[in-house]
C-alpha positions as a printed NumPy array, in Angstrom:
array([[-103.766,   -4.961,   39.082],
       [-102.999,   -3.396,   42.395],
       [-100.206,   -1.334,   43.937],
       [ -98.091,   -4.462,   44.469],
       [ -98.339,   -5.294,   40.754],
       [ -97.188,   -1.804,   39.843],
       [ -94.235,   -2.11 ,   42.221],
       [ -93.299,   -5.481,   40.724],
       [ -93.168,   -4.024,   37.211],
       [ -91.638,   -0.665,   38.171],
       [ -88.162,   -1.602,   36.842],
       [ -89.66 ,   -2.172,   33.395],
       [ -91.574,    1.112,   33.548],
       [ -88.422,    2.997,   34.506],
       [ -86.556,    1.498,   31.536],
       [ -89.301,    2.595,   29.169],
       [ -89.991,   -1.002,   28.192],
       [ -93.75 ,   -0.761,   28.744],
       [ -95.702,    1.645,   26.557],
       [ -99.265,    0.636,   27.46 ],
       [-101.132,   -1.174,   30.219],
       [-104.73 ,   -2.046,   30.949],
       [-106.134,   -1.919,   34.455],
       [-109.541,   -2.741,   35.919],
       [-111.593,    0.429,   36.378],
       [-112.438,   -0.511,   39.962],
       [-108.716,   -0.242,   40.829],
       [-108.462,    3.431,   39.824],
       [-109.424,    4.977,   43.173],
       [-106.744,    2.961,   44.967],
       [-104.006,    3.514,   42.385],
       [-104.802,    7.016,   41.119],
       [-101.505,    8.638,   42.143],
       [ -99.321,    5.793,   40.885],
       [-101.139,    5.657,   37.536],
       [-100.971,    9.444,   37.14 ],
       [ -97.188,    9.202,   37.607],
       [ -96.989,    6.558,   34.869],
       [ -99.069,    8.76 ,   32.547],
       [ -96.593,   11.591,   33.118],
       [ -93.851,    9.157,   32.022],
       [ -95.736,    8.579,   28.765],
       [ -97.352,    5.218,   29.54 ],
       [-100.766,    4.833,   27.893],
       [-103.246,    3.474,   30.456],
       [-106.573,    1.97 ,   29.423],
       [-109.154,    1.036,   32.053],
       [-111.747,   -1.674,   31.61 ],
       [-114.647,   -1.507,   31.807],
       [-116.889,    1.281,   32.982],
       [-120.215,    2.634,   31.849],
       [-120.371,    5.305,   34.55 ],
       [-120.083,    8.701,   32.869],
       [-119.139,   10.59 ,   36.042],
       [-116.53 ,    8.01 ,   37.072],
       [-114.941,    8.124,   33.648],
       [-114.963,   11.916,   33.599],
       [-113.173,   12.011,   36.948],
       [-110.253,    9.802,   35.882],
       [-109.969,   10.445,   32.124],
       [-106.774,   12.324,   31.241],
       [-105.789,   12.394,   34.917],
       [-104.574,    8.872,   35.505],
       [-106.16 ,    7.096,   32.533],
       [-105.678,    7.593,   28.8  ],
       [-108.98 ,    5.939,   27.905],
       [-111.709,    3.509,   28.879],
       [-113.231,    0.392,   27.465],
       [-116.988,    0.828,   27.682],
       [-120.05 ,   -0.984,   26.42 ],
       [-122.593,    1.823,   26.367],
       [-120.948,    5.237,   26.124],
       [-119.608,    6.936,   23.021],
       [-117.819,   10.201,   22.314],
       [-121.098,   12.121,   22.237],
       [-121.561,   11.241,   25.914],
       [-118.756,   13.624,   26.901],
       [-118.621,   17.379,   26.575],
       [-115.51 ,   19.153,   25.299],
       [-114.625,   20.286,   28.824],
       [-114.627,   16.765,   30.258],
       [-112.376,   15.267,   27.583],
       [-109.852,   18.105,   27.276]])
């Protein structure tokens, strides 16, 4: 995924035909604003895969609904980071 991919699918997003997408975690810094706009439209966005607690905390609930991770569980996050 990149900004061009989001532009290509934007007609489907605007019609409400896409409820969920997955994106590579490394693309989040480049696409943060565009993904945040999709989240505000109700699109669920899952990023794969990250095991970096600070990275996940930065993007979770901002432009990403959730992460696929291999090593971190709910206990890894405080209430303030996941709210």
